[in-house]
mmCIF file with all atom_site columns, C-alpha atoms in Angstrom:
data_model
loop_
_atom_site.group_PDB
_atom_site.id
_atom_site.type_symbol
_atom_site.label_atom_id
_atom_site.label_alt_id
_atom_site.label_comp_id
_atom_site.label_asym_id
_atom_site.label_entity_id
_atom_site.label_seq_id
_atom_site.pdbx_PDB_ins_code
_atom_site.Cartn_x
_atom_site.Cartn_y
_atom_site.Cartn_z
_atom_site.occupancy
_atom_site.B_iso_or_equiv
_atom_site.pdbx_formal_charge
_atom_site.auth_seq_id
_atom_site.auth_comp_id
_atom_site.auth_asym_id
_atom_site.auth_atom_id
_atom_site.pdbx_PDB_model_num
ATOM 1   C CA . MET A 1 1   ? 123.535 78.404  161.520 1.00 91.00 ? 9   MET A CA 1
ATOM 2   C CA . LYS A 1 2   ? 122.819 78.965  157.851 1.00 90.00 ? 10  LYS A CA 1
ATOM 3   C CA . LEU A 1 3   ? 119.073 78.437  157.561 1.00 90.00 ? 11  LEU A CA 1
ATOM 4   C CA . LYS A 1 4   ? 117.638 76.691  154.520 1.00 84.00 ? 12  LYS A CA 1
ATOM 5   C CA . LYS A 1 5   ? 114.192 75.424  153.550 1.00 78.00 ? 13  LYS A CA 1
ATOM 6   C CA . GLN A 1 6   ? 115.035 72.047  155.141 1.00 79.00 ? 14  GLN A CA 1
ATOM 7   C CA . ASN A 1 7   ? 115.670 73.442  158.635 1.00 84.00 ? 15  ASN A CA 1
ATOM 8   C CA . LEU A 1 8   ? 113.477 76.552  158.778 1.00 83.00 ? 16  LEU A CA 1
ATOM 9   C CA . GLN A 1 9   ? 110.476 75.200  160.642 1.00 81.00 ? 17  GLN A CA 1
ATOM 10  C CA . GLU A 1 10  ? 112.328 74.696  163.936 1.00 81.00 ? 18  GLU A CA 1
ATOM 11  C CA . SER A 1 11  ? 113.531 78.327  163.861 1.00 84.00 ? 19  SER A CA 1
ATOM 12  C CA . THR A 1 12  ? 110.021 79.711  163.371 1.00 86.00 ? 20  THR A CA 1
ATOM 13  C CA . ASP A 1 13  ? 109.042 78.349  166.785 1.00 87.00 ? 21  ASP A CA 1
ATOM 14  C CA . LYS A 1 14  ? 111.611 80.348  168.757 1.00 92.00 ? 22  LYS A CA 1
ATOM 15  C CA . ILE A 1 15  ? 111.646 84.020  169.666 1.00 96.00 ? 23  ILE A CA 1
ATOM 16  C CA . TYR A 1 16  ? 114.921 85.702  168.760 1.00 97.00 ? 24  TYR A CA 1
ATOM 17  C CA . ASP A 1 17  ? 116.289 88.538  170.824 1.00 98.00 ? 25  ASP A CA 1
ATOM 18  C CA . THR A 1 18  ? 116.828 90.503  167.602 1.00 98.00 ? 26  THR A CA 1
ATOM 19  C CA . ILE A 1 19  ? 116.085 90.116  163.912 1.00 98.00 ? 27  ILE A CA 1
ATOM 20  C CA . ILE A 1 20  ? 118.297 92.169  161.615 1.00 97.00 ? 28  ILE A CA 1
ATOM 21  C CA . VAL A 1 21  ? 116.928 92.997  158.183 1.00 94.00 ? 29  VAL A CA 1
ATOM 22  C CA . GLY A 1 22  ? 119.951 93.366  155.924 1.00 91.00 ? 30  GLY A CA 1
ATOM 23  C CA . GLY A 1 23  ? 123.102 91.295  155.566 1.00 90.00 ? 31  GLY A CA 1
ATOM 24  C CA . GLY A 1 24  ? 125.482 94.009  154.420 1.00 86.00 ? 32  GLY A CA 1
ATOM 25  C CA . ALA A 1 25  ? 128.345 95.485  156.408 1.00 83.00 ? 33  ALA A CA 1
ATOM 26  C CA . GLY A 1 26  ? 126.031 97.264  158.888 1.00 86.00 ? 34  GLY A CA 1
ATOM 27  C CA . GLY A 1 27  ? 123.752 94.282  159.510 1.00 92.00 ? 35  GLY A CA 1
ATOM 28  C CA . LEU A 1 28  ? 126.667 91.893  159.908 1.00 91.00 ? 36  LEU A CA 1
ATOM 29  C CA . SER A 1 29  ? 128.407 94.258  162.341 1.00 90.00 ? 37  SER A CA 1
ATOM 30  C CA . ALA A 1 30  ? 125.245 94.520  164.431 1.00 95.00 ? 38  ALA A CA 1
ATOM 31  C CA . GLY A 1 31  ? 124.783 90.756  164.382 1.00 97.00 ? 39  GLY A CA 1
ATOM 32  C CA . ILE A 1 32  ? 128.357 90.044  165.403 1.00 96.00 ? 40  ILE A CA 1
ATOM 33  C CA . TYR A 1 33  ? 128.210 92.425  168.365 1.00 96.00 ? 41  TYR A CA 1
ATOM 34  C CA . LEU A 1 34  ? 124.825 91.127  169.529 1.00 98.00 ? 42  LEU A CA 1
ATOM 35  C CA . GLN A 1 35  ? 126.052 87.519  169.350 1.00 97.00 ? 43  GLN A CA 1
ATOM 36  C CA . ARG A 1 36  ? 129.148 88.507  171.359 1.00 96.00 ? 44  ARG A CA 1
ATOM 37  C CA . TYR A 1 37  ? 126.769 89.758  174.058 1.00 96.00 ? 45  TYR A CA 1
ATOM 38  C CA . LEU A 1 38  ? 125.073 86.326  173.988 1.00 96.00 ? 46  LEU A CA 1
ATOM 39  C CA . LEU A 1 39  ? 121.862 87.581  172.379 1.00 97.00 ? 47  LEU A CA 1
ATOM 40  C CA . ASN A 1 40  ? 120.411 85.214  169.796 1.00 96.00 ? 48  ASN A CA 1
ATOM 41  C CA . THR A 1 41  ? 120.015 86.892  166.440 1.00 98.00 ? 49  THR A CA 1
ATOM 42  C CA . LEU A 1 42  ? 118.728 86.211  162.957 1.00 97.00 ? 50  LEU A CA 1
ATOM 43  C CA . ILE A 1 43  ? 120.010 88.142  159.964 1.00 97.00 ? 51  ILE A CA 1
ATOM 44  C CA . ILE A 1 44  ? 117.684 88.117  156.968 1.00 95.00 ? 52  ILE A CA 1
ATOM 45  C CA . ASP A 1 45  ? 119.604 88.924  153.797 1.00 92.00 ? 53  ASP A CA 1
ATOM 46  C CA . LYS A 1 46  ? 118.122 89.281  150.326 1.00 85.00 ? 54  LYS A CA 1
ATOM 47  C CA . GLY A 1 47  ? 121.637 89.202  148.861 1.00 78.00 ? 55  GLY A CA 1
ATOM 48  C CA . LYS A 1 48  ? 121.776 92.622  147.261 1.00 60.00 ? 56  LYS A CA 1
ATOM 49  C CA . ALA A 1 49  ? 124.203 94.465  149.525 1.00 59.00 ? 57  ALA A CA 1
ATOM 50  C CA . ARG A 1 50  ? 125.663 97.415  147.663 1.00 54.00 ? 58  ARG A CA 1
ATOM 51  C CA . SER A 1 51  ? 129.039 96.802  149.294 1.00 58.00 ? 59  SER A CA 1
ATOM 52  C CA . PHE A 1 52  ? 129.203 93.515  147.312 1.00 47.00 ? 60  PHE A CA 1
ATOM 53  C CA . TRP A 1 53  ? 129.903 95.540  144.165 1.00 45.00 ? 61  TRP A CA 1
ATOM 54  C CA . MET A 1 54  ? 132.452 97.913  145.698 1.00 51.00 ? 62  MET A CA 1
ATOM 55  C CA . GLN A 1 55  ? 136.016 97.285  144.538 1.00 53.00 ? 63  GLN A CA 1
ATOM 56  C CA . GLU A 1 56  ? 137.556 99.183  147.460 1.00 53.00 ? 64  GLU A CA 1
ATOM 57  C CA . LEU A 1 57  ? 136.092 99.878  150.866 1.00 55.00 ? 65  LEU A CA 1
ATOM 58  C CA . HIS A 1 58  ? 137.293 103.148 152.384 1.00 54.00 ? 66  HIS A CA 1
ATOM 59  C CA . ASN A 1 59  ? 136.944 104.177 156.037 1.00 53.00 ? 67  ASN A CA 1
ATOM 60  C CA . TYR A 1 60  ? 135.761 100.800 157.297 1.00 62.00 ? 68  TYR A CA 1
ATOM 61  C CA . LEU A 1 61  ? 137.130 100.141 160.765 1.00 61.00 ? 69  LEU A CA 1
ATOM 62  C CA . GLY A 1 62  ? 140.372 98.174  160.753 1.00 68.00 ? 70  GLY A CA 1
ATOM 63  C CA . LEU A 1 63  ? 140.476 97.265  157.072 1.00 70.00 ? 71  LEU A CA 1
ATOM 64  C CA . PRO A 1 64  ? 142.960 98.377  154.434 1.00 74.00 ? 72  PRO A CA 1
ATOM 65  C CA . PRO A 1 65  ? 141.317 100.757 151.916 1.00 72.00 ? 73  PRO A CA 1
ATOM 66  C CA . ASP A 1 66  ? 141.794 98.343  149.004 1.00 75.00 ? 74  ASP A CA 1
ATOM 67  C CA . THR A 1 67  ? 139.658 95.607  150.619 1.00 73.00 ? 75  THR A CA 1
ATOM 68  C CA . PRO A 1 68  ? 136.931 94.533  148.166 1.00 75.00 ? 76  PRO A CA 1
ATOM 69  C CA . GLY A 1 69  ? 133.359 94.626  149.465 1.00 74.00 ? 77  GLY A CA 1
ATOM 70  C CA . ARG A 1 70  ? 132.880 90.961  148.548 1.00 77.00 ? 78  ARG A CA 1
ATOM 71  C CA . SER A 1 71  ? 135.677 89.994  150.926 1.00 80.00 ? 79  SER A CA 1
ATOM 72  C CA . VAL A 1 72  ? 134.189 92.028  153.764 1.00 80.00 ? 80  VAL A CA 1
ATOM 73  C CA . LEU A 1 73  ? 130.790 90.373  153.317 1.00 83.00 ? 81  LEU A CA 1
ATOM 74  C CA . ARG A 1 74  ? 132.233 86.858  153.023 1.00 86.00 ? 82  ARG A CA 1
ATOM 75  C CA . GLN A 1 75  ? 134.417 87.273  156.115 1.00 87.00 ? 83  GLN A CA 1
ATOM 76  C CA . GLY A 1 76  ? 131.603 88.956  158.041 1.00 87.00 ? 84  GLY A CA 1
ATOM 77  C CA . LYS A 1 77  ? 129.168 86.113  157.315 1.00 91.00 ? 85  LYS A CA 1
ATOM 78  C CA . GLU A 1 78  ? 131.753 83.479  158.258 1.00 93.00 ? 86  GLU A CA 1
ATOM 79  C CA . HIS A 1 79  ? 132.501 85.284  161.518 1.00 93.00 ? 87  HIS A CA 1
ATOM 80  C CA . TYR A 1 80  ? 128.808 85.786  162.358 1.00 95.00 ? 88  TYR A CA 1
ATOM 81  C CA . LEU A 1 81  ? 128.012 82.109  161.739 1.00 96.00 ? 89  LEU A CA 1
ATOM 82  C CA . SER A 1 82  ? 131.078 80.973  163.724 1.00 96.00 ? 90  SER A CA 1
ATOM 83  C CA . ILE A 1 83  ? 129.721 82.669  166.875 1.00 96.00 ? 91  ILE A CA 1
ATOM 84  C CA . GLY A 1 84  ? 126.288 81.059  166.629 1.00 96.00 ? 92  GLY A CA 1
ATOM 85  C CA . GLY A 1 85  ? 124.157 83.540  164.677 1.00 97.00 ? 93  GLY A CA 1
ATOM 86  C CA . ASP A 1 86  ? 121.377 82.429  162.350 1.00 96.00 ? 94  ASP A CA 1
ATOM 87  C CA . LEU A 1 87  ? 121.476 83.644  158.741 1.00 96.00 ? 95  LEU A CA 1
ATOM 88  C CA . LEU A 1 88  ? 118.676 83.344  156.204 1.00 96.00 ? 96  LEU A CA 1
ATOM 89  C CA . ASP A 1 89  ? 118.684 84.288  152.534 1.00 92.00 ? 97  ASP A CA 1
ATOM 90  C CA . ALA A 1 90  ? 115.172 85.639  152.063 1.00 93.00 ? 98  ALA A CA 1
ATOM 91  C CA . PHE A 1 91  ? 113.076 88.672  151.202 1.00 90.00 ? 99  PHE A CA 1
ATOM 92  C CA . VAL A 1 92  ? 111.158 90.442  153.969 1.00 92.00 ? 100 VAL A CA 1
ATOM 93  C CA . GLU A 1 93  ? 107.526 90.747  152.895 1.00 92.00 ? 101 GLU A CA 1
ATOM 94  C CA . GLU A 1 94  ? 106.026 92.286  156.021 1.00 93.00 ? 102 GLU A CA 1
ATOM 95  C CA . VAL A 1 95  ? 106.824 93.352  159.578 1.00 94.00 ? 103 VAL A CA 1
ATOM 96  C CA . ILE A 1 96  ? 104.059 93.420  162.184 1.00 95.00 ? 104 ILE A CA 1
ATOM 97  C CA . ASP A 1 97  ? 104.424 94.975  165.628 1.00 95.00 ? 105 ASP A CA 1
ATOM 98  C CA . GLU A 1 98  ? 102.638 92.487  167.897 1.00 96.00 ? 106 GLU A CA 1
ATOM 99  C CA . GLY A 1 99  ? 103.322 94.441  171.071 1.00 95.00 ? 107 GLY A CA 1
ATOM 100 C CA . GLU A 1 100 ? 105.843 92.221  172.869 1.00 96.00 ? 108 GLU A CA 1
ATOM 101 C CA . THR A 1 101 ? 107.387 90.922  169.640 1.00 97.00 ? 109 THR A CA 1
ATOM 102 C CA . PHE A 1 102 ? 107.810 91.769  166.000 1.00 97.00 ? 110 PHE A CA 1
ATOM 103 C CA . ALA A 1 103 ? 106.573 89.219  163.470 1.00 97.00 ? 111 ALA A CA 1
ATOM 104 C CA . VAL A 1 104 ? 108.680 89.228  160.310 1.00 96.00 ? 112 VAL A CA 1
ATOM 105 C CA . ARG A 1 105 ? 107.139 87.441  157.329 1.00 96.00 ? 113 ARG A CA 1
ATOM 106 C CA . VAL A 1 106 ? 109.650 86.351  154.700 1.00 94.00 ? 114 VAL A CA 1
ATOM 107 C CA . LYS A 1 107 ? 109.629 84.828  151.248 1.00 93.00 ? 115 LYS A CA 1
ATOM 108 C CA . VAL A 1 108 ? 112.234 82.111  150.726 1.00 91.00 ? 116 VAL A CA 1
ATOM 109 C CA . GLY A 1 109 ? 113.227 81.195  147.186 1.00 85.00 ? 117 GLY A CA 1
ATOM 110 C CA . ARG A 1 110 ? 112.470 82.865  143.892 1.00 83.00 ? 118 ARG A CA 1
ATOM 111 C CA . ASN A 1 111 ? 110.877 79.802  142.333 1.00 85.00 ? 119 ASN A CA 1
ATOM 112 C CA . ASN A 1 112 ? 108.454 77.678  144.345 1.00 86.00 ? 120 ASN A CA 1
ATOM 113 C CA . SER A 1 113 ? 108.648 80.293  147.083 1.00 89.00 ? 121 SER A CA 1
ATOM 114 C CA . GLU A 1 114 ? 107.700 79.416  150.630 1.00 91.00 ? 122 GLU A CA 1
ATOM 115 C CA . TYR A 1 115 ? 106.606 81.873  153.315 1.00 93.00 ? 123 TYR A CA 1
ATOM 116 C CA . TYR A 1 116 ? 107.653 81.802  156.956 1.00 95.00 ? 124 TYR A CA 1
ATOM 117 C CA . THR A 1 117 ? 107.195 84.062  159.966 1.00 95.00 ? 125 THR A CA 1
ATOM 118 C CA . PHE A 1 118 ? 109.925 84.697  162.522 1.00 96.00 ? 126 PHE A CA 1
ATOM 119 C CA . ARG A 1 119 ? 109.556 86.571  165.792 1.00 97.00 ? 127 ARG A CA 1
ATOM 120 C CA . ALA A 1 120 ? 111.897 88.750  167.830 1.00 97.00 ? 128 ALA A CA 1
ATOM 121 C CA . LYS A 1 121 ? 111.807 91.146  170.753 1.00 98.00 ? 129 LYS A CA 1
ATOM 122 C CA . TYR A 1 122 ? 113.734 93.754  168.761 1.00 97.00 ? 130 TYR A CA 1
ATOM 123 C CA . LEU A 1 123 ? 114.160 94.613  165.102 1.00 97.00 ? 131 LEU A CA 1
ATOM 124 C CA . ILE A 1 124 ? 117.074 96.360  163.390 1.00 95.00 ? 132 ILE A CA 1
ATOM 125 C CA . ALA A 1 125 ? 116.558 97.743  159.892 1.00 90.00 ? 133 ALA A CA 1
ATOM 126 C CA . ALA A 1 126 ? 120.035 97.606  158.363 1.00 86.00 ? 134 ALA A CA 1
ATOM 127 C CA . SER A 1 127 ? 119.004 97.720  154.741 1.00 79.00 ? 135 SER A CA 1
ATOM 128 C CA . GLY A 1 128 ? 121.540 100.431 153.952 1.00 68.00 ? 136 GLY A CA 1
ATOM 129 C CA . ILE A 1 129 ? 120.969 103.017 151.283 1.00 63.00 ? 137 ILE A CA 1
ATOM 130 C CA . ILE A 1 130 ? 117.663 102.161 149.720 1.00 59.00 ? 138 ILE A CA 1
ATOM 131 C CA . ASP A 1 131 ? 115.664 103.812 147.011 1.00 58.00 ? 139 ASP A CA 1
ATOM 132 C CA . TYR A 1 132 ? 112.276 103.351 148.665 1.00 61.00 ? 140 TYR A CA 1
ATOM 133 C CA . LEU A 1 133 ? 111.681 103.410 152.401 1.00 60.00 ? 141 LEU A CA 1
ATOM 134 C CA . PRO A 1 134 ? 109.580 100.546 153.813 1.00 61.00 ? 142 PRO A CA 1
ATOM 135 C CA . ALA A 1 135 ? 106.289 101.286 155.491 1.00 66.00 ? 143 ALA A CA 1
ATOM 136 C CA . LEU A 1 136 ? 106.903 101.004 159.228 1.00 63.00 ? 144 LEU A CA 1
#
């Protein structure tokens, strides 16, 4: 389900099997495979996947080399949502290891931002090539 400010509160009460930070090609692939194995997942995407800007995607499994990155991301998100995954457009502010779970605090919205915390047993950092590594 595509999560929005209107339906976020109910999702903060559950514990996901996995939260994936990053909604690019890697994060979507991980999410799709985890959902296929009947594990409930949340992908948190800030919407700045570098593959969005790529005109041609080379060496990506099963796709012609002239496939634009935008198409891969659009199709990946549609597929992920069609098999029951949760997707949230947000910025991860903080990750806390609570022992049995990870608490992931996010900022939703650029203006009039709201903050929420989601929990999962596992965390996948699929933020791709980044300029600054997060403190883990």
